[in-house]
Coordinates of C-alpha atoms and ligand atoms in Angstrom, one line a residue:
M1 CA 96.4 97.5 110.3
C2 CA 94.8 94.7 108.4
G3 CA 96.2 91.2 108.8
I4 CA 97.6 88.8 106.3
V5 CA 98.0 85.0 106.8
G6 CA 98.9 82.4 104.2
A7 CA 99.8 78.7 104.2
A8 CA 101.3 76.0 101.9
S9 CA 100.9 72.5 103.4
L10 CA 99.9 68.9 102.8
R11 CA 96.9 69.3 105.1
N12 CA 93.8 71.5 104.6
V13 CA 94.9 75.0 105.4
T14 CA 91.5 76.6 105.9
P15 CA 91.4 76.0 109.7
I16 CA 95.0 77.4 110.0
L17 CA 94.0 80.5 108.1
L18 CA 90.9 81.1 110.1
E19 CA 92.8 80.7 113.4
G20 CA 95.4 83.1 112.0
L21 CA 92.7 85.6 111.2
N22 CA 91.2 85.3 114.7
R23 CA 94.6 86.1 116.2
L24 CA 95.1 89.0 113.8
E25 CA 91.6 90.5 114.1
Y26 CA 92.7 93.2 116.6
R27 CA 94.7 94.7 113.7
G28 CA 91.6 95.3 111.6
Y29 CA 88.1 94.1 111.8
D30 CA 85.7 95.5 109.3
S31 CA 85.7 92.6 106.9
A32 CA 87.5 89.3 106.3
G33 CA 88.2 86.9 103.4
I34 CA 89.9 83.8 102.3
A35 CA 91.1 82.2 99.0
V36 CA 92.1 78.6 98.7
L37 CA 93.4 76.6 95.8
R38 CA 91.8 73.1 95.3
E39 CA 92.0 70.8 92.3
G40 CA 92.7 73.6 89.9
Q41 CA 89.9 75.8 91.3
L42 CA 90.3 79.1 93.2
Q43 CA 87.7 79.3 95.9
R44 CA 87.2 82.7 97.5
E45 CA 84.8 83.7 100.3
R46 CA 84.5 87.2 101.9
E47 CA 82.2 88.7 104.6
V48 CA 81.7 92.1 106.1
G49 CA 82.3 92.4 109.8
K50 CA 84.4 90.4 112.2
V51 CA 86.1 87.1 111.5
A52 CA 83.3 85.2 113.2
A53 CA 81.0 86.3 110.4
L54 CA 83.4 84.7 107.8
E55 CA 83.6 81.6 109.9
S56 CA 79.8 81.3 109.9
L57 CA 79.7 81.7 106.2
L58 CA 82.4 79.0 105.7
E59 CA 80.3 76.5 107.7
Q60 CA 77.9 76.5 104.8
R61 CA 80.6 76.3 102.1
A62 CA 83.2 73.6 101.5
V63 CA 86.4 75.7 101.3
K64 CA 89.3 73.4 101.5
G65 CA 92.8 73.1 100.0
Q66 CA 96.5 72.9 100.6
L67 CA 97.4 76.4 99.6
G68 CA 95.6 79.6 100.7
I69 CA 95.7 83.2 101.8
A70 CA 93.4 85.2 104.0
H71 CA 92.9 88.7 105.2
T72 CA 91.2 90.8 107.9
R73 CA 90.7 94.4 106.8
W74 CA 90.9 97.9 108.2
A75 CA 89.5 100.0 105.4
T76 CA 91.6 102.7 103.8
H77 CA 90.4 102.9 100.1
G78 CA 86.8 101.9 99.8
K79 CA 84.2 101.5 102.6
P80 CA 83.9 98.3 104.5
S81 CA 81.9 96.0 102.2
T82 CA 82.1 92.5 100.8
L83 CA 83.2 93.8 97.4
N84 CA 86.1 95.7 99.0
A85 CA 87.1 92.8 101.2
H86 CA 90.3 90.9 100.4
P87 CA 91.4 88.6 98.7
H88 CA 90.9 90.4 95.3
L89 CA 90.9 88.3 92.2
S90 CA 91.9 88.8 88.6
N91 CA 90.2 86.6 86.0
A92 CA 89.5 83.8 88.5
S93 CA 93.2 82.9 88.3
V94 CA 95.0 85.3 90.6
A95 CA 94.3 86.1 94.3
V96 CA 95.9 88.9 96.3
V97 CA 95.8 90.0 99.9
H98 CA 97.5 93.3 100.8
N99 CA 98.3 95.5 103.8
G100 CA 99.4 99.1 103.2
I101 CA 98.5 101.6 100.5
I102 CA 99.4 101.6 96.8
E103 CA 99.8 105.3 96.2
N104 CA 99.8 105.2 92.4
H105 CA 96.7 103.0 92.2
E106 CA 94.8 105.6 90.1
P107 CA 97.1 105.7 87.1
L108 CA 97.6 102.0 87.3
R109 CA 93.9 101.5 87.3
R110 CA 93.4 103.6 84.2
E111 CA 96.2 101.8 82.4
L112 CA 94.7 98.4 83.3
E113 CA 91.2 99.5 82.3
A114 CA 92.6 100.5 78.9
Q115 CA 94.0 96.9 78.7
G116 CA 90.4 95.6 79.2
Y117 CA 90.6 94.7 82.9
R118 CA 87.3 95.2 84.8
F119 CA 87.4 96.4 88.4
H120 CA 85.0 95.2 91.0
S121 CA 86.0 97.1 94.1
D122 CA 87.0 100.6 95.2
T123 CA 90.3 99.4 96.7
D124 CA 93.8 100.3 95.7
T125 CA 94.7 96.6 96.1
E126 CA 92.7 95.3 93.1
V127 CA 95.3 96.9 90.8
V128 CA 97.9 94.5 92.1
A129 CA 95.8 91.4 91.2
H130 CA 95.2 92.7 87.6
L131 CA 98.8 93.9 87.2
F132 CA 100.2 90.5 88.2
H133 CA 97.7 88.8 85.9
Y134 CA 98.8 91.1 83.1
Y135 CA 102.5 90.5 83.6
Y136 CA 102.0 86.7 84.0
A137 CA 100.1 86.6 80.7
T138 CA 102.6 88.7 78.8
T139 CA 105.9 87.7 80.5
T140 CA 108.1 85.3 78.5
H141 CA 110.0 82.6 80.3
Q142 CA 113.1 84.5 81.5
Q143 CA 116.3 83.4 83.0
D144 CA 116.9 84.8 86.4
S145 CA 118.4 83.9 89.7
L146 CA 116.1 80.9 90.1
N147 CA 118.5 78.8 88.0
E148 CA 117.6 75.6 89.8
A149 CA 113.9 76.2 89.6
A150 CA 111.6 74.9 87.0
E151 CA 110.7 77.2 84.2
P152 CA 107.1 77.9 85.3
A153 CA 108.5 79.3 88.6
Q154 CA 110.8 81.6 86.7
R155 CA 107.8 83.0 84.8
L156 CA 105.9 83.4 88.1
M157 CA 108.7 85.3 89.7
A158 CA 109.4 87.4 86.6
A159 CA 105.7 88.5 86.6
F160 CA 105.8 89.2 90.3
R161 CA 108.9 91.3 90.1
A162 CA 107.5 93.2 87.1
T163 CA 104.4 93.9 89.3
L164 CA 106.4 95.0 92.3
G165 CA 108.4 97.3 90.1
R166 CA 105.3 99.3 89.3
L167 CA 104.0 99.8 92.8
H168 CA 104.6 103.0 94.8
G169 CA 103.6 103.1 98.4
A170 CA 103.6 100.6 101.2
Y171 CA 102.7 96.9 101.0
A172 CA 102.9 93.5 102.5
L173 CA 101.5 91.1 99.8
G174 CA 100.4 87.5 99.6
V175 CA 99.6 86.3 96.1
L176 CA 98.4 83.0 94.5
H177 CA 98.2 81.9 90.9
I178 CA 95.9 79.1 89.8
E179 CA 98.6 77.6 87.6
H180 CA 100.9 77.2 90.6
P181 CA 99.1 75.1 93.2
D182 CA 102.3 74.8 95.3
S183 CA 103.5 78.4 95.3
L184 CA 102.8 81.3 97.5
L185 CA 104.3 84.6 96.6
C186 CA 104.9 87.4 99.1
A187 CA 106.6 90.7 99.4
R188 CA 107.4 93.4 101.9
M189 CA 107.8 97.1 101.4
G190 CA 106.9 99.4 104.3
S191 CA 104.6 96.9 105.9
P192 CA 105.8 93.9 108.0
L193 CA 105.7 90.3 106.8
V194 CA 107.2 87.1 108.2
V195 CA 107.6 83.6 106.8
G196 CA 106.8 80.8 109.4
E197 CA 108.7 77.5 109.0
G198 CA 106.8 74.4 110.0
S199 CA 107.5 70.7 109.4
E200 CA 107.1 70.2 105.7
E201 CA 104.9 73.3 105.6
H202 CA 105.4 77.0 105.3
F203 CA 103.3 80.0 106.3
I204 CA 103.3 83.7 105.8
A205 CA 101.8 86.4 108.1
S206 CA 101.9 90.1 108.8
D207 CA 102.5 89.2 112.5
P208 CA 104.1 86.1 114.0
L209 CA 101.2 86.0 116.5
A210 CA 99.0 84.7 113.7
L211 CA 101.0 81.5 113.4
L212 CA 102.0 80.6 116.9
Q213 CA 99.5 77.7 116.8
V214 CA 101.6 76.1 114.0
T215 CA 105.2 77.3 114.5
D216 CA 107.5 79.4 116.6
R217 CA 110.2 79.7 113.9
F218 CA 110.1 82.9 111.8
I219 CA 112.0 84.6 109.1
Y220 CA 111.5 88.4 109.1
L221 CA 111.5 89.7 105.6
E222 CA 113.6 92.9 105.1
E223 CA 112.4 96.0 103.3
G224 CA 112.2 95.2 99.6
D225 CA 112.4 91.4 100.0
H226 CA 110.1 89.2 98.1
A227 CA 109.8 85.4 98.4
L228 CA 108.6 82.2 96.7
V229 CA 107.2 80.0 99.4
S230 CA 106.1 76.4 99.0
R231 CA 105.3 73.5 101.3
D232 CA 109.0 72.4 101.5
A233 CA 111.0 75.5 100.6
C234 CA 111.2 79.3 101.0
R235 CA 113.4 81.3 98.7
I236 CA 113.9 84.9 99.5
F237 CA 115.2 87.6 97.1
D238 CA 116.2 91.2 97.8
T239 CA 115.2 94.3 95.9
A240 CA 117.9 93.6 93.2
G241 CA 116.5 90.1 92.7
A242 CA 119.5 88.3 94.3
Q243 CA 118.6 85.3 96.4
V244 CA 119.5 86.0 100.1
D245 CA 119.6 84.1 103.4
R246 CA 117.7 85.6 106.3
P247 CA 118.0 84.2 109.8
I248 CA 115.4 82.0 111.3
V249 CA 114.3 83.5 114.7
R250 CA 112.5 81.7 117.5
F251 CA 109.5 83.7 118.7
E252 CA 110.3 85.0 122.2
H253 CA 106.8 85.3 123.6
G254 CA 105.9 81.7 122.6
D255 CA 104.9 81.0 126.2
Q256 CA 102.5 83.9 126.3
I257 CA 100.2 83.1 123.5
A258 CA 97.6 85.8 123.7
E259 CA 94.6 84.4 125.4
K260 CA 92.0 86.2 127.6
G261 CA 92.0 83.6 130.3
D262 CA 89.4 84.4 132.9
Y263 CA 89.2 88.1 132.0
R264 CA 86.3 89.5 130.2
H265 CA 88.5 91.5 127.9
F266 CA 92.1 91.6 126.7
M267 CA 92.3 95.2 127.9
L268 CA 91.4 94.2 131.5
K269 CA 93.8 91.4 131.4
E270 CA 96.6 93.7 130.2
I271 CA 95.8 96.3 132.9
H272 CA 96.2 93.6 135.5
E273 CA 99.4 92.2 134.0
Q274 CA 101.2 95.5 134.7
P275 CA 102.9 94.5 138.0
R276 CA 104.4 91.4 136.3
V277 CA 105.5 93.0 133.0
L278 CA 106.9 96.1 134.8
K279 CA 109.1 93.7 136.9
A280 CA 110.1 91.9 133.7
T281 CA 110.9 95.2 131.9
L282 CA 113.2 96.2 134.8
A283 CA 114.8 92.7 135.2
D284 CA 117.3 92.9 132.4
K285 CA 118.2 96.6 133.1
V286 CA 119.3 96.5 136.7
S287 CA 121.5 93.9 138.2
D288 CA 120.7 92.1 141.5
E289 CA 123.2 94.5 143.2
G290 CA 121.3 97.5 141.8
R291 CA 123.7 98.3 139.0
L292 CA 122.4 99.8 135.7
L293 CA 123.0 97.4 132.8
A294 CA 123.7 99.8 129.9
S295 CA 124.6 96.8 127.7
V296 CA 120.9 96.0 127.1
L297 CA 121.0 99.0 124.7
G298 CA 123.5 97.3 122.5
A299 CA 127.3 97.1 122.2
E300 CA 129.2 100.4 122.6
A301 CA 126.1 102.1 124.1
E302 CA 127.8 103.5 127.2
A303 CA 130.6 105.3 125.3
L304 CA 128.0 106.8 123.0
L305 CA 125.6 107.9 125.7
D306 CA 128.4 109.9 127.3
R307 CA 128.4 112.2 124.2
V308 CA 124.6 112.9 124.4
E309 CA 123.9 116.6 125.0
Q310 CA 120.2 116.7 123.8
V311 CA 117.4 114.3 123.2
Q312 CA 114.8 114.3 120.4
I313 CA 111.8 112.0 121.0
V314 CA 109.4 111.1 118.2
S315 CA 106.4 108.8 118.4
C316 CA 102.6 108.6 118.0
G317 CA 99.5 108.3 120.2
T318 CA 100.1 106.7 123.6
S319 CA 103.8 106.3 122.9
Y320 CA 103.9 110.1 122.3
H321 CA 102.4 110.6 125.7
A322 CA 105.2 108.4 127.2
G323 CA 107.7 110.7 125.4
L324 CA 106.0 113.8 126.9
V325 CA 106.3 112.4 130.4
A326 CA 110.0 111.5 129.7
R327 CA 110.8 115.1 128.8
Y328 CA 110.1 116.1 132.5
W329 CA 112.4 113.3 133.6
L330 CA 115.2 114.0 131.1
E331 CA 115.3 117.7 131.9
G332 CA 114.7 117.4 135.6
L333 CA 116.8 114.4 136.5
A334 CA 119.4 114.1 133.8
G335 CA 119.7 117.8 133.0
L336 CA 119.4 117.2 129.3
P337 CA 117.3 119.4 127.0
C338 CA 114.6 117.3 125.3
S339 CA 112.1 117.9 122.5
V340 CA 109.1 115.6 121.9
E341 CA 107.0 115.6 118.7
V342 CA 104.4 113.4 117.0
A343 CA 106.0 111.5 114.1
S344 CA 103.4 112.6 111.5
E345 CA 104.5 116.2 112.0
F346 CA 108.2 115.6 112.6
R347 CA 108.7 113.6 109.4
Y348 CA 107.7 116.5 107.2
R349 CA 109.4 119.3 109.1
H350 CA 112.7 121.0 108.1
V351 CA 114.5 120.2 111.4
V352 CA 117.6 121.9 112.7
V353 CA 119.6 119.2 114.5
P354 CA 121.7 120.5 117.5
N355 CA 125.1 118.8 118.0
N356 CA 125.2 115.5 119.8
T357 CA 121.4 115.0 119.8
L358 CA 120.2 111.4 120.4
F359 CA 117.1 110.6 118.3
V360 CA 114.7 108.3 120.2
T361 CA 111.6 106.6 118.9
I362 CA 109.0 105.0 121.2
S363 CA 106.6 102.4 119.8
Q364 CA 104.8 99.4 121.1
S365 CA 104.6 97.7 117.8
G366 CA 107.8 99.0 116.1
E367 CA 105.9 99.1 112.9
T368 CA 104.0 102.4 113.1
A369 CA 104.4 103.9 109.6
D370 CA 104.9 107.6 110.7
T371 CA 107.4 106.7 113.4
L372 CA 109.3 104.4 111.0
A373 CA 109.4 107.2 108.4
A374 CA 110.6 109.7 111.0
L375 CA 113.4 107.3 112.0
R376 CA 114.5 106.9 108.3
F377 CA 114.5 110.6 107.9
A378 CA 116.5 111.1 111.1
K379 CA 119.1 108.7 110.0
R380 CA 119.9 111.0 107.1
A381 CA 119.6 114.2 109.2
G382 CA 122.8 114.1 111.3
Y383 CA 121.7 112.9 114.7
L384 CA 124.3 111.4 117.0
A385 CA 122.6 108.0 117.0
T386 CA 119.1 106.5 117.0
L387 CA 117.5 104.5 119.8
A388 CA 114.2 102.6 119.6
I389 CA 112.2 101.9 122.8
C390 CA 110.0 99.1 121.7
N391 CA 108.0 96.0 122.7
V392 CA 108.5 93.8 119.6
P393 CA 112.0 92.4 119.2
G394 CA 112.2 91.7 115.5
S395 CA 110.3 94.9 114.5
S396 CA 111.4 97.3 111.8
L397 CA 112.1 100.1 114.3
V398 CA 114.3 97.8 116.4
R399 CA 116.2 96.4 113.4
E400 CA 116.8 99.9 111.8
S401 CA 117.9 101.7 115.0
D402 CA 121.5 101.9 116.3
L403 CA 120.4 101.2 119.9
R404 CA 117.4 99.4 121.3
L405 CA 115.7 99.4 124.7
M406 CA 113.1 96.6 124.9
T407 CA 110.0 96.8 127.0
H408 CA 108.8 93.3 128.0
A409 CA 105.1 93.9 128.1
G410 CA 104.4 90.7 126.0
P411 CA 101.7 90.8 123.2
E412 CA 99.2 93.6 123.7
I413 CA 96.0 92.7 122.0
G414 CA 93.6 95.4 123.3
V415 CA 93.6 98.3 120.8
A416 CA 93.8 100.7 123.7
S417 CA 97.3 100.6 124.9
T418 CA 97.8 100.0 128.7
K419 CA 100.7 97.8 129.8
A420 CA 102.7 99.0 126.8
F421 CA 102.5 102.5 128.1
T422 CA 103.5 101.9 131.6
T423 CA 106.4 99.7 130.5
Q424 CA 107.5 102.4 128.1
L425 CA 107.5 104.9 131.0
L426 CA 109.5 102.5 133.2
A427 CA 112.1 102.0 130.4
L428 CA 112.2 105.8 129.9
L429 CA 112.8 106.5 133.6
W430 CA 115.5 103.8 133.7
F431 CA 117.1 105.4 130.6
T432 CA 116.9 108.9 132.2
V433 CA 118.7 107.6 135.3
L434 CA 121.3 106.0 133.1
L435 CA 121.9 109.2 131.2
G436 CA 122.0 111.2 134.4
R437 CA 124.0 108.7 136.4
K438 CA 127.1 111.0 136.7
W439 CA 125.0 114.0 137.5
L440 CA 122.7 112.5 140.1
G441 CA 125.2 111.2 142.7
E442 CA 125.3 107.8 144.2
Q443 CA 122.6 108.3 146.8
R444 CA 120.0 109.8 144.5
L445 CA 120.8 107.1 141.9
A446 CA 120.2 104.4 144.5
E447 CA 116.9 106.0 145.6
L448 CA 115.6 106.1 142.0
I449 CA 116.5 102.5 141.3
A450 CA 114.7 101.6 144.6
D451 CA 111.6 103.6 143.4
L452 CA 111.6 101.6 140.2
A453 CA 111.9 98.3 142.0
A454 CA 109.1 99.2 144.4
L455 CA 106.6 100.2 141.7
P456 CA 105.1 96.7 140.8
A457 CA 103.9 96.1 144.3
Q458 CA 102.5 99.7 144.5
I459 CA 100.6 99.1 141.3
E460 CA 99.1 95.9 142.8
Q461 CA 97.6 98.2 145.5
V462 CA 96.1 100.5 142.9
L463 CA 94.6 97.5 141.1
A464 CA 92.9 96.5 144.3
L465 CA 90.9 99.8 144.1
E466 CA 89.1 98.6 140.9
P467 CA 85.6 98.3 142.6
D468 CA 85.8 102.0 143.7
I469 CA 86.9 103.1 140.3
A470 CA 84.1 101.1 138.7
A471 CA 81.7 103.0 141.0
L472 CA 83.1 106.3 139.8
A473 CA 82.7 105.2 136.2
T474 CA 78.9 105.2 136.5
R475 CA 79.1 109.0 136.7
F476 CA 80.3 109.1 133.1
A477 CA 78.0 106.8 131.2
S478 CA 75.5 109.5 130.3
K479 CA 78.0 112.3 129.6
H480 CA 79.2 113.5 126.3
H481 CA 82.2 115.6 127.2
T482 CA 85.0 115.3 129.9
L483 CA 88.0 117.4 130.8
F484 CA 91.2 115.8 132.2
L485 CA 93.6 118.1 134.1
G486 CA 97.1 117.6 135.3
R487 CA 100.2 119.6 136.0
G488 CA 103.9 118.9 135.3
P489 CA 104.5 115.2 134.2
H490 CA 100.9 114.5 135.1
Y491 CA 99.6 116.7 132.3
P492 CA 100.7 114.1 129.7
V493 CA 99.3 111.4 132.0
A494 CA 96.0 113.3 131.8
M495 CA 96.3 113.4 128.0
E496 CA 96.7 109.6 128.0
G497 CA 93.7 109.3 130.3
A498 CA 91.6 111.4 127.9
L499 CA 92.8 109.3 124.9
K500 CA 91.8 106.1 126.7
L501 CA 88.4 107.4 127.4
K502 CA 87.8 108.6 123.8
E503 CA 89.1 105.4 122.3
I504 CA 86.9 102.9 124.0
S505 CA 83.9 104.8 125.3
Y506 CA 83.5 107.4 122.5
I507 CA 83.0 110.1 125.0
H508 CA 84.7 113.3 123.9
A509 CA 87.6 114.0 126.3
E510 CA 90.2 116.7 126.3
A511 CA 93.2 117.2 128.5
Y512 CA 94.6 120.5 129.7
A513 CA 97.5 121.6 131.8
A514 CA 95.4 122.7 134.8
G515 CA 97.0 126.2 134.7
E516 CA 95.5 126.7 131.2
L517 CA 91.9 126.2 132.4
K518 CA 91.1 129.8 132.9
H519 CA 92.6 130.8 129.5
G520 CA 89.6 129.3 127.7
P521 CA 88.3 125.8 128.6
L522 CA 86.7 126.9 131.9
A523 CA 83.9 128.3 129.7
L524 CA 82.9 124.7 129.0
V525 CA 82.5 123.7 132.6
D526 CA 79.1 123.0 134.1
D527 CA 77.5 120.3 136.2
D528 CA 77.1 118.1 133.1
M529 CA 80.8 117.9 132.4
P530 CA 82.9 115.7 134.6
V531 CA 86.4 117.0 135.3
V532 CA 89.0 114.4 136.1
T533 CA 92.2 115.6 137.8
V534 CA 95.5 113.8 138.2
A535 CA 96.7 115.3 141.5
P536 CA 99.5 113.5 143.3
S537 CA 101.0 115.1 146.4
D538 CA 103.9 116.9 144.6
E539 CA 105.2 120.4 144.6
L540 CA 102.4 121.5 142.3
L541 CA 99.5 120.1 144.4
E542 CA 98.7 123.4 146.1
K543 CA 98.5 125.2 142.7
L544 CA 96.3 122.4 141.4
K545 CA 93.9 122.7 144.4
S546 CA 93.3 126.3 143.3
N547 CA 92.4 125.0 139.8
L548 CA 89.9 122.6 141.4
Q549 CA 88.2 125.4 143.2
E550 CA 87.9 127.3 139.9
V551 CA 86.0 124.3 138.5
R552 CA 83.9 123.8 141.6
A553 CA 82.9 127.5 141.7
R554 CA 81.3 126.9 138.2
G555 CA 79.4 123.9 139.3
G556 CA 81.8 121.4 137.8
Q557 CA 81.8 117.8 139.1
L558 CA 85.4 116.8 140.1
I559 CA 86.8 113.3 140.1
N560 CA 90.2 113.6 141.7
F561 CA 92.9 111.0 141.7
I562 CA 95.0 112.0 144.7
C563 CA 97.4 110.6 147.3
E564 CA 96.3 109.5 150.7
D565 CA 97.9 112.5 152.3
A566 CA 96.5 115.1 149.9
G567 CA 94.2 116.7 152.5
L568 CA 91.2 116.7 150.2
E569 CA 87.9 115.1 151.4
D570 CA 84.8 114.1 149.5
G571 CA 82.0 116.6 149.4
E572 CA 79.5 118.2 147.2
G573 CA 81.0 118.0 143.7
F574 CA 84.3 116.4 145.0
H575 CA 84.8 112.7 144.4
N576 CA 88.2 111.6 145.4
L577 CA 90.0 108.3 144.8
K578 CA 93.0 107.9 147.1
L579 CA 96.1 106.2 145.9
P580 CA 99.2 105.1 147.8
K581 CA 101.8 107.9 148.2
V582 CA 104.8 107.1 146.1
S583 CA 107.9 109.0 145.2
D584 CA 107.5 111.9 142.7
S585 CA 109.7 110.1 140.1
V586 CA 107.4 107.1 139.6
A587 CA 104.1 108.8 140.3
P588 CA 103.2 109.3 136.6
I589 CA 103.5 105.5 136.1
L590 CA 101.3 104.8 139.1
F591 CA 98.7 107.4 138.3
S592 CA 98.2 106.1 134.7
V593 CA 96.7 102.9 136.0
P594 CA 93.5 104.2 137.6
L595 CA 92.8 106.2 134.5
Q596 CA 93.0 103.0 132.4
L597 CA 90.6 101.3 134.8
L598 CA 88.2 104.3 134.7
S599 CA 88.0 104.2 130.9
Y600 CA 87.6 100.5 130.9
H601 CA 84.6 100.6 133.3
V602 CA 83.0 103.6 131.5
A603 CA 83.2 101.5 128.3
L604 CA 81.7 98.5 130.1
V605 CA 78.7 100.6 131.3
K606 CA 78.3 102.0 127.8
G607 CA 78.5 98.5 126.3
T608 CA 81.1 99.4 123.6
D609 CA 83.4 96.8 122.1
V610 CA 86.3 97.4 124.5
D611 CA 89.1 95.5 122.7
K612 CA 88.1 96.5 119.2
P613 CA 86.8 100.0 119.3
R614 CA 85.1 101.3 116.2
N615 CA 87.2 102.8 113.4
L616 CA 90.5 101.9 115.1
A617 CA 93.1 99.1 114.7
K618 CA 96.2 98.1 116.5
S619 CA 99.5 99.0 114.8
V620 CA 99.0 101.8 112.3
T621 CA 101.1 100.7 109.4
V622 CA 99.7 103.2 106.9
E623 CA 100.5 106.9 106.9
Ligands
LIG1 C1 96.7 104.0 122.0 O1 95.8 103.4 122.9 C2 96.6 103.6 120.6 N1 96.7 102.2 120.4 C3 97.6 104.4 119.7 O2 97.6 105.7 120.1 C4 99.1 103.9 119.7 O3 99.7 104.2 120.9 C5 99.8 104.6 118.5 O4 99.1 104.2 117.3 C6 101.2 104.3 118.4 O5 101.5 102.9 118.3 P1 102.9 102.3 118.5 O6 103.2 102.5 120.0 O7 102.7 100.8 118.1 O8 103.8 103.0 117.6

């Protein structure tokens, strides 16, 4: 949430910063700001709303310079307003941008107010600006590990370290001081930050995507790292203040720079990318001869997996729904007991860890604060090993887990997750098959691998039904509440469908296991409440059909996603969308796609901001 970008260059950095903000906007979009150093002056401009509003403002102001920082905000402390927008200044000499939450901002604020500092915002971030100003003003020139550096840089670093030493909570920071027109300070604790290396220029950003227009070479700061970045150098220090080398990594998705192309929204583009990215996700996991390639999980994976007796999955939001589907697979296909929990609950629970339990996190971003905290907790709790299923190679979750299983969805920009979900499901089914390989027998194994390989083409067929789904969507536009029903693994698919609809159309949607309907929610059903069912032709279909009749008998309007052979026809209150019949194992993946399209088209009819729904942001890096 929120986005940081910074640059030290010989050229004017303002266009680089604005382009970076545009690329980061999906991470937070309630206000934006920029601070640039020029000829001993700190110029700062901020505006409420999207980055375009800041761009319009800058057309009227000459904000230029060779060193600068910028920010797009998702409000935590203090409402969206110009005063609360970043960068925050102290005494017109320090500028700070921040992602995360400074948990001890209240006592720090009182302390700084007692020192005479005046606060101009309601944010937790402003304390960082004043604290740094205070330490810079009071720090004597100290010797430290910057032996080769000039004395003023030592003072700058000493003040920065003193500041960081006072902060509790999570942060990625970018900091400027007016007396150091060549130096950009940055730090990472609980919130991601990268340094980008250009030709005689350096950049910082909370996400490499922000800088792909200027470089594809990145250094991922580790937890507790801080750095002194200038045009021609980048020196990184660990928590103890020792200078460290971090590898430079080339960005893998450089050829897929996130552009909408001919699509009206990123979400639609990402829905339509699913056949391609599902194929890519499978490609490194199954050989041409149909052999499972366990080595993608990391060295020694196979021997370790043989010891797994249970699986604990922890994740958030859409990734949690992927975990819930996987439980049906792991128990049904691999015979392994599996628990699934949302990370925000798991991390504060006193868990009992059964022997030989594999701890699995699922995350598109790999930076979700609760999931990361759950992983760190699990590493101390006695699990057999940790596995991250993730879409971002250099992310914290991937780096901190013993094993990794990469999805290859490519950058997902729409806040509502689509292709990340289906690639997670595919990776989870592959992983289930791998865990159950000895159990399943050769023939079943071969069938499951063939199911996975056939899926991209089947999803193409579903995408071709978009006009029919768009027509169904018109039934929703004027509604305020919707029920989604499913059974078995299609219950979590229904949960994901309900989440999609809420996120982007703001229609209240709840998912129920269809068998639970008569235990309460049936009371809500009337002809003003559409009921969406996820009803593939599996062993539970006949039971589900009875649930549909229960709804219809109360006047409910049913929208059923069914297979061609379901034996259900359109009629009064029955609106069916027929999908190709696929094997039970992959049906949850296939049936997710029409629900994504349904939400998208409902949002279009309602005219909401599909890619940037209100109050939300991509990648939730605060608790
Ligand atoms: C889903 O559409 C949302 N974007 C959200 O629920 C998301 O899945 C959740 O915040 C978890 O994110 P992660 O996969 O990056 O960890």
